[in-house]
CSV table of C-alpha atoms in Angstrom, one decimal:
chain,number,residue,atom,x,y,z
A,1,MET,CA,-0.8,-8.2,29.0
A,2,LEU,CA,-0.6,-4.4,29.4
A,3,TRP,CA,0.0,-3.7,25.7
A,4,ASP,CA,-0.9,-4.9,22.3
A,5,TYR,CA,1.6,-5.2,19.5
A,6,ASP,CA,1.6,-6.0,15.8
A,7,ASP,CA,3.9,-5.7,12.8
A,8,VAL,CA,3.9,-5.9,9.1
A,9,THR,CA,6.6,-6.1,6.5
A,10,ILE,CA,6.6,-5.1,2.9
A,11,ARG,CA,9.7,-7.2,2.3
A,12,ASN,CA,9.7,-10.8,1.5
A,13,PHE,CA,12.5,-12.1,3.7
A,14,GLY,CA,12.2,-13.1,7.3
A,15,ARG,CA,12.9,-11.4,10.6
A,16,MET,CA,16.4,-10.5,11.7
A,17,LYS,CA,17.9,-12.6,14.4
A,18,ALA,CA,17.2,-11.5,17.9
A,19,TYR,CA,19.9,-10.2,20.3
A,20,ARG,CA,21.1,-13.1,22.3
A,21,ARG,CA,23.0,-11.4,25.1
A,22,HIS,CA,20.1,-10.6,27.3
A,23,PHE,CA,18.1,-13.8,26.8
A,24,ASP,CA,18.5,-17.0,28.8
A,25,ALA,CA,18.7,-20.4,27.2
A,26,GLY,CA,14.9,-20.7,27.2
A,27,GLY,CA,14.6,-17.5,25.2
A,28,LYS,CA,13.4,-15.5,28.2
A,29,MET,CA,14.8,-12.0,28.6
A,30,TYR,CA,16.6,-11.0,31.7
A,31,LEU,CA,17.5,-7.4,32.6
A,32,SER,CA,19.0,-6.0,35.8
A,33,GLU,CA,17.8,-2.9,37.4
A,34,GLY,CA,20.7,-0.9,36.0
A,35,THR,CA,20.4,-2.2,32.5
A,36,ILE,CA,20.2,0.8,30.1
A,37,ILE,CA,17.7,0.7,27.3
A,38,VAL,CA,17.3,3.2,24.5
A,39,ALA,CA,15.6,3.3,21.1
A,40,SER,CA,17.9,2.1,18.3
A,41,GLN,CA,19.4,4.6,15.9
A,42,GLU,CA,18.4,2.4,13.0
A,43,GLN,CA,14.7,3.2,13.1
A,44,VAL,CA,12.2,6.0,12.6
A,45,SER,CA,8.9,6.3,14.3
A,46,CYS,CA,5.9,8.5,14.5
A,47,ASN,CA,3.0,9.0,16.9
A,48,LEU,CA,-0.5,8.1,15.7
A,49,GLY,CA,-2.7,9.7,18.2
A,50,ALA,CA,-1.9,7.9,21.4
A,51,GLU,CA,-0.4,4.9,19.5
A,52,ALA,CA,2.8,4.7,17.5
A,53,ALA,CA,4.3,3.2,14.4
A,54,ILE,CA,8.0,2.3,14.1
A,55,LEU,CA,10.0,1.4,11.0
A,56,ASN,CA,13.1,-0.7,11.3
A,57,LEU,CA,15.4,0.8,8.7
A,58,LYS,CA,17.6,-2.3,8.7
A,59,ASN,CA,15.0,-4.8,7.6
A,60,GLY,CA,12.1,-2.7,6.3
A,61,VAL,CA,9.6,-4.0,8.9
A,62,TYR,CA,6.9,-1.7,10.3
A,63,TYR,CA,5.6,-2.1,13.8
A,64,GLY,CA,2.5,-0.8,15.6
A,65,LEU,CA,2.3,-0.1,19.3
A,66,ASP,CA,-0.9,0.5,21.3
A,67,PRO,CA,-1.1,3.5,23.7
A,68,VAL,CA,0.8,1.7,26.5
A,69,GLY,CA,3.5,0.4,24.2
A,70,ALA,CA,3.7,3.8,22.6
A,71,ARG,CA,4.2,5.4,26.0
A,72,VAL,CA,7.1,3.0,26.7
A,73,TRP,CA,8.5,3.7,23.3
A,74,ASN,CA,8.4,7.4,23.8
A,75,LEU,CA,10.2,7.0,27.2
A,76,LEU,CA,12.9,5.1,25.4
A,77,GLN,CA,13.7,8.0,23.1
A,78,GLN,CA,16.4,8.7,25.7
A,79,PRO,CA,18.5,6.1,27.5
A,80,ARG,CA,16.8,4.8,30.7
A,81,THR,CA,17.6,2.1,33.1
A,82,PHE,CA,15.2,-0.7,33.6
A,83,ALA,CA,14.4,0.5,37.1
A,84,GLU,CA,13.8,4.1,35.9
A,85,LEU,CA,11.4,2.9,33.3
A,86,ARG,CA,9.6,0.7,35.7
A,87,ASP,CA,9.3,3.5,38.3
A,88,ILE,CA,7.8,5.9,35.8
A,89,LEU,CA,5.3,3.3,34.5
A,90,ILE,CA,4.2,2.2,38.0
A,91,THR,CA,3.0,5.7,38.7
A,92,GLU,CA,1.1,5.9,35.5
A,93,TYR,CA,-0.7,2.6,35.3
A,94,ASP,CA,-2.9,0.7,37.8
A,95,VAL,CA,-0.8,-2.5,37.9
A,96,ASP,CA,1.3,-4.3,40.5
A,97,ALA,CA,5.0,-4.3,40.2
A,98,ALA,CA,5.5,-8.0,39.4
A,99,ARG,CA,3.0,-7.9,36.6
A,100,LEU,CA,4.5,-4.6,35.3
A,101,GLU,CA,8.0,-6.1,35.3
A,102,SER,CA,6.8,-9.2,33.5
A,103,ASP,CA,5.0,-7.2,30.8
A,104,MET,CA,7.9,-4.8,30.5
A,105,LEU,CA,10.2,-7.8,29.8
A,106,ASP,CA,7.8,-9.1,27.3
A,107,LEU,CA,7.6,-5.8,25.3
A,108,LEU,CA,11.3,-5.1,25.6
A,109,SER,CA,12.1,-8.6,24.5
A,110,ARG,CA,10.0,-8.1,21.4
A,111,LEU,CA,11.6,-4.7,20.8
A,112,ALA,CA,15.1,-6.0,21.3
A,113,GLY,CA,14.3,-9.1,19.2
A,114,ASN,CA,13.5,-6.8,16.3
A,115,GLN,CA,16.5,-4.6,17.0
A,116,LEU,CA,14.4,-1.6,17.8
A,117,VAL,CA,16.1,-0.9,21.1
A,118,GLU,CA,19.7,-1.1,22.2
A,119,ILE,CA,20.5,-2.6,25.6
A,120,SER,CA,23.7,-2.1,27.5
A,121,GLY,CA,25.0,-2.8,31.0
B,1,MET,CA,7.8,17.0,-7.4
B,2,THR,CA,7.0,18.4,-10.8
B,3,GLY,CA,9.2,18.3,-13.9
B,4,SER,CA,9.1,20.3,-17.0
B,5,GLY,CA,9.4,19.6,-20.7
B,6,ALA,CA,8.8,15.9,-20.4
B,7,CYS,CA,10.0,15.0,-23.8
B,8,ALA,CA,13.3,16.8,-23.2
B,9,MET,CA,14.1,14.7,-20.1
B,10,ARG,CA,17.3,12.8,-19.6
B,11,GLU,CA,17.3,9.8,-21.9
B,12,PRO,CA,18.8,6.4,-20.9
B,13,ALA,CA,19.9,5.7,-24.4
B,14,ALA,CA,20.7,7.7,-27.4
B,15,ALA,CA,18.3,5.7,-29.5
B,16,LEU,CA,15.3,7.1,-27.7
B,17,THR,CA,14.8,10.3,-29.7
B,18,GLY,CA,11.3,9.9,-31.0
B,19,ALA,CA,8.6,12.4,-30.2
B,20,CYS,CA,5.9,12.0,-27.5
B,21,PRO,CA,2.9,13.2,-29.4
B,22,HIS,CA,0.3,12.0,-26.9
B,23,LEU,CA,-0.6,13.8,-23.7
B,24,TYR,CA,-2.8,12.1,-21.1
B,25,GLY,CA,-3.9,12.5,-17.5
B,26,VAL,CA,-3.9,9.6,-15.1
B,27,TYR,CA,-3.5,9.4,-11.3
B,28,GLY,CA,-3.1,13.2,-11.3
B,29,ILE,CA,0.0,12.8,-13.5
B,30,ALA,CA,0.6,14.3,-17.0
B,31,LEU,CA,1.7,11.4,-19.1
B,32,HIS,CA,3.7,12.4,-22.3
B,33,SER,CA,3.5,9.3,-24.4
B,34,GLU,CA,5.0,8.0,-27.5
B,35,ILE,CA,2.1,5.5,-27.8
B,36,PRO,CA,-1.6,6.0,-27.8
B,37,LEU,CA,-3.5,5.0,-24.6
B,38,ALA,CA,-7.1,4.8,-23.7
B,39,LEU,CA,-6.9,7.8,-21.3
B,40,PRO,CA,-8.4,11.2,-21.1
B,41,GLY,CA,-6.3,14.4,-21.5
B,42,PRO,CA,-4.6,15.9,-18.4
B,43,GLU,CA,-6.5,17.9,-15.8
B,44,PRO,CA,-5.0,21.2,-14.7
B,45,GLY,CA,-2.7,21.1,-11.7
B,46,GLU,CA,-0.8,18.0,-12.5
B,47,LEU,CA,1.2,16.4,-9.6
B,48,ALA,CA,4.1,15.4,-11.9
B,49,ARG,CA,5.1,14.7,-15.5
B,50,ILE,CA,6.2,11.3,-16.7
B,51,GLU,CA,7.5,10.4,-20.1
B,52,LEU,CA,6.6,7.2,-21.7
B,53,ARG,CA,8.7,5.8,-24.5
B,54,THR,CA,9.1,2.5,-26.4
B,55,ALA,CA,12.3,0.8,-27.2
B,56,PRO,CA,13.3,-2.4,-29.1
B,57,ALA,CA,14.5,-5.6,-27.4
B,58,PRO,CA,18.2,-4.8,-27.6
B,59,PHE,CA,17.7,-1.6,-25.6
B,60,PHE,CA,16.5,-3.7,-22.6
B,61,SER,CA,19.0,-6.5,-23.0
B,62,ASP,CA,21.8,-4.0,-23.0
B,63,ALA,CA,20.5,-2.1,-20.0
B,64,ILE,CA,20.2,-5.2,-17.8
B,65,GLN,CA,23.4,-6.9,-18.9
B,66,GLY,CA,25.1,-8.1,-15.7
B,67,VAL,CA,22.2,-7.1,-13.5
B,68,PRO,CA,20.9,-10.0,-11.4
B,69,LEU,CA,17.1,-10.4,-11.8
B,70,GLU,CA,14.9,-11.4,-8.8
B,71,GLN,CA,12.0,-13.8,-9.4
B,72,LEU,CA,9.8,-15.2,-6.7
B,73,SER,CA,9.2,-18.9,-7.0
B,74,GLY,CA,6.4,-19.6,-9.4
B,75,SER,CA,6.1,-16.0,-10.4
B,76,TRP,CA,6.1,-14.7,-14.0
B,77,TYR,CA,7.5,-11.4,-12.8
B,78,GLU,CA,11.2,-10.5,-12.8
B,79,PHE,CA,12.7,-7.4,-11.4
B,80,GLY,CA,16.2,-5.9,-11.3
B,81,ARG,CA,17.8,-2.8,-9.8
B,82,LEU,CA,20.3,-1.1,-12.1
B,83,PRO,CA,23.4,0.7,-10.8
B,84,ASP,CA,22.1,4.1,-12.0
B,85,ARG,CA,19.0,3.5,-9.7
B,86,SER,CA,16.8,2.6,-12.7
B,87,SER,CA,14.4,-0.3,-12.2
B,88,TYR,CA,13.7,-3.1,-14.7
B,89,ALA,CA,10.6,-5.2,-14.6
B,90,ARG,CA,9.4,-7.9,-17.0
B,91,TRP,CA,6.2,-9.9,-17.0
B,92,THR,CA,6.3,-13.1,-19.1
B,93,GLY,CA,3.9,-12.9,-22.0
B,94,VAL,CA,3.2,-9.2,-21.4
B,95,GLY,CA,6.2,-6.9,-21.8
B,96,GLU,CA,9.2,-5.3,-20.2
B,97,PHE,CA,9.8,-1.9,-18.6
B,98,LEU,CA,12.7,0.3,-17.6
B,99,VAL,CA,11.9,3.1,-15.2
B,100,SER,CA,14.5,5.8,-14.7
B,101,GLY,CA,16.0,6.5,-11.3
B,102,ASP,CA,14.2,9.8,-10.9
B,103,GLY,CA,10.9,8.2,-12.0
B,104,ARG,CA,10.4,10.7,-14.8
B,105,GLN,CA,10.7,8.2,-17.7
B,106,VAL,CA,9.3,4.8,-18.4
B,107,VAL,CA,10.6,2.9,-21.4
B,108,CYS,CA,8.5,-0.1,-22.4
B,109,ARG,CA,8.2,-2.9,-24.9
B,110,GLN,CA,5.1,-4.9,-25.5
B,111,PHE,CA,5.7,-8.6,-26.2
B,112,ASP,CA,4.2,-10.0,-29.4
B,113,VAL,CA,1.9,-12.4,-27.6
B,114,ALA,CA,0.3,-9.8,-25.4
B,115,THR,CA,-2.9,-8.0,-26.1
B,116,THR,CA,-2.6,-4.2,-26.1
B,117,GLU,CA,-5.2,-4.0,-23.3
B,118,SER,CA,-3.3,-6.4,-21.1
B,119,PHE,CA,0.0,-4.6,-21.8
B,120,HIS,CA,-1.6,-1.3,-20.9
B,121,VAL,CA,-2.9,-2.7,-17.5
B,122,TYR,CA,0.7,-3.6,-16.5
B,123,LEU,CA,2.1,-0.4,-18.0
B,124,LEU,CA,-0.4,1.8,-16.1
B,125,GLY,CA,-0.3,-0.3,-13.0
B,126,GLN,CA,2.8,-2.1,-11.9
B,127,ALA,CA,5.3,-0.3,-14.2
B,128,LEU,CA,4.0,3.2,-13.6
B,129,SER,CA,4.0,2.5,-9.8
B,130,PHE,CA,7.8,2.5,-9.9
B,131,ALA,CA,7.8,5.9,-11.6
B,132,LEU,CA,5.3,7.2,-9.0
B,133,VAL,CA,7.3,6.0,-6.0
B,134,LYS,CA,10.5,7.3,-7.4
B,135,SER,CA,8.7,10.6,-7.9
B,136,GLY,CA,7.9,10.8,-4.2
B,137,PHE,CA,4.3,9.4,-4.2
B,138,GLU,CA,3.0,6.4,-2.3
B,139,PRO,CA,0.3,4.7,-4.4
B,140,LEU,CA,-1.9,2.1,-2.8
B,141,HIS,CA,-3.5,-1.1,-4.1
B,142,ALA,CA,-7.1,-0.2,-3.9
B,143,THR,CA,-10.4,0.2,-5.8
B,144,VAL,CA,-12.3,3.4,-5.3
B,145,VAL,CA,-15.9,4.3,-6.1
B,146,VAL,CA,-17.5,7.8,-5.8
B,147,ILE,CA,-20.4,8.2,-3.5
B,148,ASP,CA,-22.0,11.7,-3.2
B,149,GLY,CA,-18.9,13.3,-4.7
B,150,GLU,CA,-16.4,11.6,-2.4
B,151,GLY,CA,-14.1,8.6,-2.7
B,152,VAL,CA,-14.7,5.4,-0.9
B,153,ALA,CA,-11.8,3.0,-1.2
B,154,PHE,CA,-11.7,-0.8,-0.8
B,155,LEU,CA,-8.3,-2.3,0.2
B,156,GLY,CA,-7.4,-5.9,0.1
B,157,GLU,CA,-5.3,-8.5,-1.5
B,158,SER,CA,-6.1,-9.9,-4.9
B,159,ARG,CA,-9.3,-12.1,-4.8
B,160,PHE,CA,-10.6,-10.3,-1.7
B,161,GLY,CA,-13.5,-8.8,-3.8
B,162,LYS,CA,-12.5,-5.2,-4.3
B,163,SER,CA,-13.5,-5.0,-7.9
B,164,SER,CA,-16.6,-7.1,-7.5
B,165,LEU,CA,-17.8,-4.8,-4.8
B,166,ALA,CA,-17.1,-1.8,-6.9
B,167,ALA,CA,-19.0,-3.5,-9.8
B,168,SER,CA,-22.1,-3.6,-7.6
B,169,PHE,CA,-21.8,0.1,-7.1
B,170,LEU,CA,-21.5,0.6,-10.8
B,171,GLU,CA,-24.7,-1.3,-11.3
B,172,ALA,CA,-26.5,1.1,-8.9
B,173,GLY,CA,-25.3,4.1,-10.9
B,174,TYR,CA,-22.2,5.1,-8.9
B,175,LYS,CA,-19.0,6.0,-10.7
B,176,MET,CA,-15.6,4.4,-10.5
B,177,LEU,CA,-12.5,6.4,-9.7
B,178,THR,CA,-9.8,3.8,-10.0
B,179,ASP,CA,-9.4,0.1,-10.0
B,180,ASP,CA,-6.1,-1.2,-8.7
B,181,LEU,CA,-3.8,1.7,-8.2
B,182,LEU,CA,-4.9,4.6,-6.0
B,183,MET,CA,-3.0,7.9,-5.8
B,184,LEU,CA,-3.7,10.0,-2.7
B,185,GLN,CA,-2.5,13.4,-1.8
B,186,ALA,CA,-3.0,14.9,1.6
B,187,THR,CA,-3.8,18.6,1.8
B,188,THR,CA,-4.1,20.5,5.1
B,189,SER,CA,-7.5,19.2,6.0
B,190,ARG,CA,-8.4,16.4,3.6
B,191,VAL,CA,-7.1,13.7,1.3
B,192,LEU,CA,-7.7,13.9,-2.5
B,193,ALA,CA,-8.0,10.7,-4.6
B,194,TYR,CA,-7.0,10.8,-8.2
B,195,PRO,CA,-8.7,9.0,-11.1
B,196,GLY,CA,-7.1,6.0,-12.7
B,197,PRO,CA,-7.7,4.5,-16.2
B,198,PRO,CA,-11.4,4.3,-17.0
B,199,ARG,CA,-11.8,0.5,-16.8
B,200,ILE,CA,-12.5,-2.3,-14.3
B,201,LYS,CA,-11.1,-5.8,-14.1
B,202,LEU,CA,-13.7,-8.5,-13.4
B,203,PHE,CA,-14.3,-12.2,-13.6
B,204,PRO,CA,-16.8,-12.9,-16.4
B,205,LYS,CA,-19.5,-14.1,-14.0
B,206,THR,CA,-19.3,-10.9,-12.0
B,207,ALA,CA,-19.1,-8.8,-15.2
B,208,ARG,CA,-22.3,-10.4,-16.6
B,209,ARG,CA,-24.1,-9.9,-13.3
B,210,PHE,CA,-23.3,-6.2,-12.8
B,211,LEU,CA,-22.4,-4.8,-16.2
B,212,SER,CA,-24.6,-5.0,-19.3
B,213,ASP,CA,-21.7,-4.8,-21.7
B,214,ALA,CA,-19.6,-7.6,-20.3
B,215,ALA,CA,-19.0,-9.0,-23.8
B,216,ALA,CA,-16.8,-6.0,-24.5
B,217,GLY,CA,-14.2,-7.3,-22.0
B,218,ILE,CA,-10.8,-8.5,-23.1
B,219,ARG,CA,-9.0,-11.2,-21.1
B,220,MET,CA,-6.2,-9.8,-19.0
B,221,ASN,CA,-3.7,-12.6,-19.5
B,222,PRO,CA,-3.7,-16.4,-20.3
B,223,ASP,CA,-3.4,-17.3,-16.6
B,224,THR,CA,-6.7,-15.6,-15.5
B,225,GLU,CA,-10.3,-15.5,-16.6
B,226,LYS,CA,-10.4,-11.9,-15.5
B,227,LEU,CA,-11.6,-9.4,-18.1
B,228,ILE,CA,-10.6,-5.8,-18.7
B,229,LEU,CA,-13.7,-3.8,-19.2
B,230,PRO,CA,-13.6,-0.2,-20.4
B,231,LEU,CA,-15.9,2.3,-18.6
B,232,ASP,CA,-17.6,5.2,-20.4
B,233,PRO,CA,-17.7,8.6,-18.8
B,234,LYS,CA,-21.1,7.9,-17.3
B,235,ARG,CA,-19.5,5.2,-15.2
B,236,SER,CA,-16.1,6.6,-14.5
B,237,CYS,CA,-15.0,9.8,-12.7
B,238,SER,CA,-12.2,11.7,-14.4
B,239,VAL,CA,-11.6,14.4,-11.7
B,240,PRO,CA,-10.0,14.1,-8.3
B,241,VAL,CA,-12.4,13.7,-5.4
B,242,PRO,CA,-11.9,14.1,-1.6
B,243,MET,CA,-11.7,10.8,0.3
B,244,LYS,CA,-14.7,9.9,2.5
B,245,ALA,CA,-13.5,6.6,3.9
B,246,VAL,CA,-11.3,3.5,3.4
B,247,TYR,CA,-12.6,0.0,4.0
B,248,SER,CA,-10.1,-2.7,4.4
B,249,LEU,CA,-11.7,-5.9,3.3
B,250,ALA,CA,-11.4,-8.9,5.6
B,251,GLY,CA,-10.1,-11.9,3.7
B,252,PRO,CA,-12.7,-14.5,2.4
B,253,ARG,CA,-11.3,-17.1,4.9
B,254,GLU,CA,-11.9,-14.7,7.8
B,255,VAL,CA,-15.7,-14.5,7.3
B,256,PHE,CA,-18.5,-17.0,7.4
B,257,ARG,CA,-20.9,-17.6,4.5
B,258,LYS,CA,-23.9,-16.5,6.6
B,259,GLN,CA,-22.3,-13.7,8.5
B,260,ALA,CA,-23.8,-10.3,8.5
B,261,VAL,CA,-22.0,-7.3,7.0
B,262,ARG,CA,-19.8,-5.8,9.7
B,263,SER,CA,-17.9,-2.6,9.7
B,264,GLU,CA,-15.7,-1.5,12.6
B,265,PRO,CA,-13.2,1.3,13.0
B,266,LEU,CA,-9.5,0.5,13.1
B,267,SER,CA,-7.3,2.1,15.7
B,268,PRO,CA,-4.7,4.5,14.2
B,269,ARG,CA,-1.9,2.0,14.3
B,270,ARG,CA,-4.0,-0.7,12.7
B,271,ALA,CA,-5.2,1.7,10.1
B,272,PHE,CA,-1.6,2.6,9.5
B,273,LEU,CA,-0.5,-1.0,9.1
B,274,GLU,CA,-3.4,-1.7,6.7
B,275,LEU,CA,-2.4,1.1,4.4
B,276,ILE,CA,1.3,0.0,4.6
B,277,LYS,CA,0.3,-3.6,3.7
B,278,ASN,CA,-1.6,-2.3,0.7
B,279,THR,CA,1.2,-0.3,-0.8
B,280,PHE,CA,1.1,-0.9,-4.6
B,281,ASN,CA,4.9,-1.1,-4.9
B,282,HIS,CA,6.7,-3.7,-2.7
B,283,ARG,CA,9.9,-3.5,-4.6
B,284,ILE,CA,11.5,-0.2,-3.9
B,285,LEU,CA,12.9,-0.6,-0.4
B,286,ASP,CA,15.6,2.0,0.1
B,287,ALA,CA,15.6,3.7,3.4
B,288,ASP,CA,14.5,7.1,2.0
B,289,ARG,CA,11.4,5.6,0.4
B,290,LEU,CA,10.5,3.7,3.5
B,291,GLU,CA,10.9,6.7,5.8
B,292,ARG,CA,8.8,8.8,3.4
B,293,GLN,CA,6.2,6.1,3.3
B,294,LEU,CA,6.0,6.0,7.1
B,295,HIS,CA,5.4,9.8,7.3
B,296,GLN,CA,3.0,10.0,4.4
B,297,THR,CA,1.0,7.1,5.7
B,298,ALA,CA,0.8,8.5,9.2
B,299,ARG,CA,-0.5,11.7,7.7
B,300,LEU,CA,-3.2,9.9,5.8
B,301,VAL,CA,-4.4,8.1,8.9
B,302,GLY,CA,-4.9,11.4,10.6
B,303,LEU,CA,-7.1,12.7,7.8
B,304,MET,CA,-9.4,9.9,6.8
B,305,PRO,CA,-11.2,7.1,8.6
B,306,VAL,CA,-10.1,3.5,7.9
B,307,ARG,CA,-12.5,0.7,8.8
B,308,LYS,CA,-12.5,-3.0,8.6
B,309,LEU,CA,-15.3,-4.5,6.5
B,310,SER,CA,-16.3,-8.1,6.8
B,311,PHE,CA,-18.9,-9.6,4.5
B,312,PRO,CA,-19.9,-13.0,3.2
B,313,ARG,CA,-18.4,-13.9,-0.2
B,314,VAL,CA,-21.7,-14.7,-1.8
B,315,TRP,CA,-21.6,-12.6,-4.9
B,316,ASN,CA,-25.3,-12.3,-5.4
B,317,GLN,CA,-25.5,-10.7,-2.0
B,318,LEU,CA,-23.1,-7.9,-3.1
B,319,PRO,CA,-26.0,-5.4,-3.6
B,320,SER,CA,-26.9,-5.8,0.1
B,321,VAL,CA,-23.3,-5.3,1.0
B,322,ARG,CA,-23.3,-2.1,-1.1
B,323,GLU,CA,-26.4,-0.9,0.8
B,324,ALA,CA,-24.8,-1.7,4.1
B,325,ILE,CA,-21.8,0.3,3.2
B,326,ILE,CA,-23.9,3.3,2.2
B,327,SER,CA,-25.8,3.0,5.5
B,328,ASP,CA,-22.5,2.8,7.4
B,329,LEU,CA,-21.2,5.9,5.7
B,330,GLY,CA,-24.4,7.7,6.6
B,331,ARG,CA,-24.0,6.7,10.3
B,332,GLN,CA,-20.4,7.8,10.3
B,333,ALA,CA,-21.4,11.1,8.8
B,334,LEU,CA,-24.0,11.6,11.5
B,335,LYS,CA,-21.5,10.8,14.2
B,336,ALA,CA,-19.0,13.2,12.7
B,337,ALA,CA,-21.6,15.9,12.5
B,338,ALA,CA,-22.6,15.3,16.2
B,339,CYS,CA,-19.0,15.5,17.3
B,340,GLY,CA,-18.6,18.7,15.2
B,341,ASP,CA,-21.5,20.2,17.1
């Protein structure tokens, strides 16, 4: 996996339900090249050196992203298509396209599942 | 963040008109109190003023009328949010507390069955944490000792060994800054840690091993053997100190009995999440507080090292854990100096 990810909550209730629209029956995320992704309005985040922390204001859960995840997160501060995001990252990291797309889907799936990004199209 | 004329603050009920004759300093706060407490006087440069009053039972029952109280399963702690943003908290067998929405007033009542020492632990810990958070601070759940004039904090859940580790430092002549609630304030280039009440909470076995006056301890509550032990000025630090390092203690189940003491740096995000996990107050959850917590914690992470500390939970080995920590701090200081060069 290209990135590492963790989270912590100071609340006692469980996670919010994941978006279902962009997930198949097996729970795997699918996005088209033109799908637009952007950081949710219902969060605040900050950079911690090359890493980042995000707070979901809806459920009070904090998330931490490693440098690669933080780079993706910073790119998502403005709306980007899946293809645009992939094309930027492929120039920045030494990784083949298939692996990158798979890892992107994994991270975006986690971000979407925790309502940290909005996905349209 | 500071108020003025603590005894003239807004009162939640007309009945609370008594004087606040006692003035104390704790966690950098000036505490104007109606009741005597085992605390020193305030230091100059207080961060805020908080008023502490007492009230009879009907005051609290009136205040929480119609307010749903939350209680975790099996817990002896109940909590309620009042429409005027006040917070109510009650610990069975200890007492009840009402903290005003602006955090500038705490009203309390000690239950008859509680010892004064036990009541004061909850008053100056859990109850006061509501007032601190409402006043814009982010207290942590930590124990801090002073090494060469700087604070070294131990983070971790209850029973992770924070106080026992601190007791081993007391045995070696180091002073305690705070046990349980840690108030930090970031300045432009460093973090200051503020002194808590001069006492430590220890299990009798640990107290007997590390403190000569263990017999002076008073049991914290009927559900625990833990003792509250007052600390004299030789063993407690009463002034703020700059922070040197934070050690997040690995849980007892994460370490082996024969494992060597291990200290490793945490990446900024892991350090951030450790500090968040160890917030003292888990109950105030409005968006403004959480957003402030995010930014204050991020700032702390940039100003002080946070490390993970793993050590075997064999209590008679604590002195060697203490020495390993002192060596580790020395190594980190050398590294920092080399980077500075």
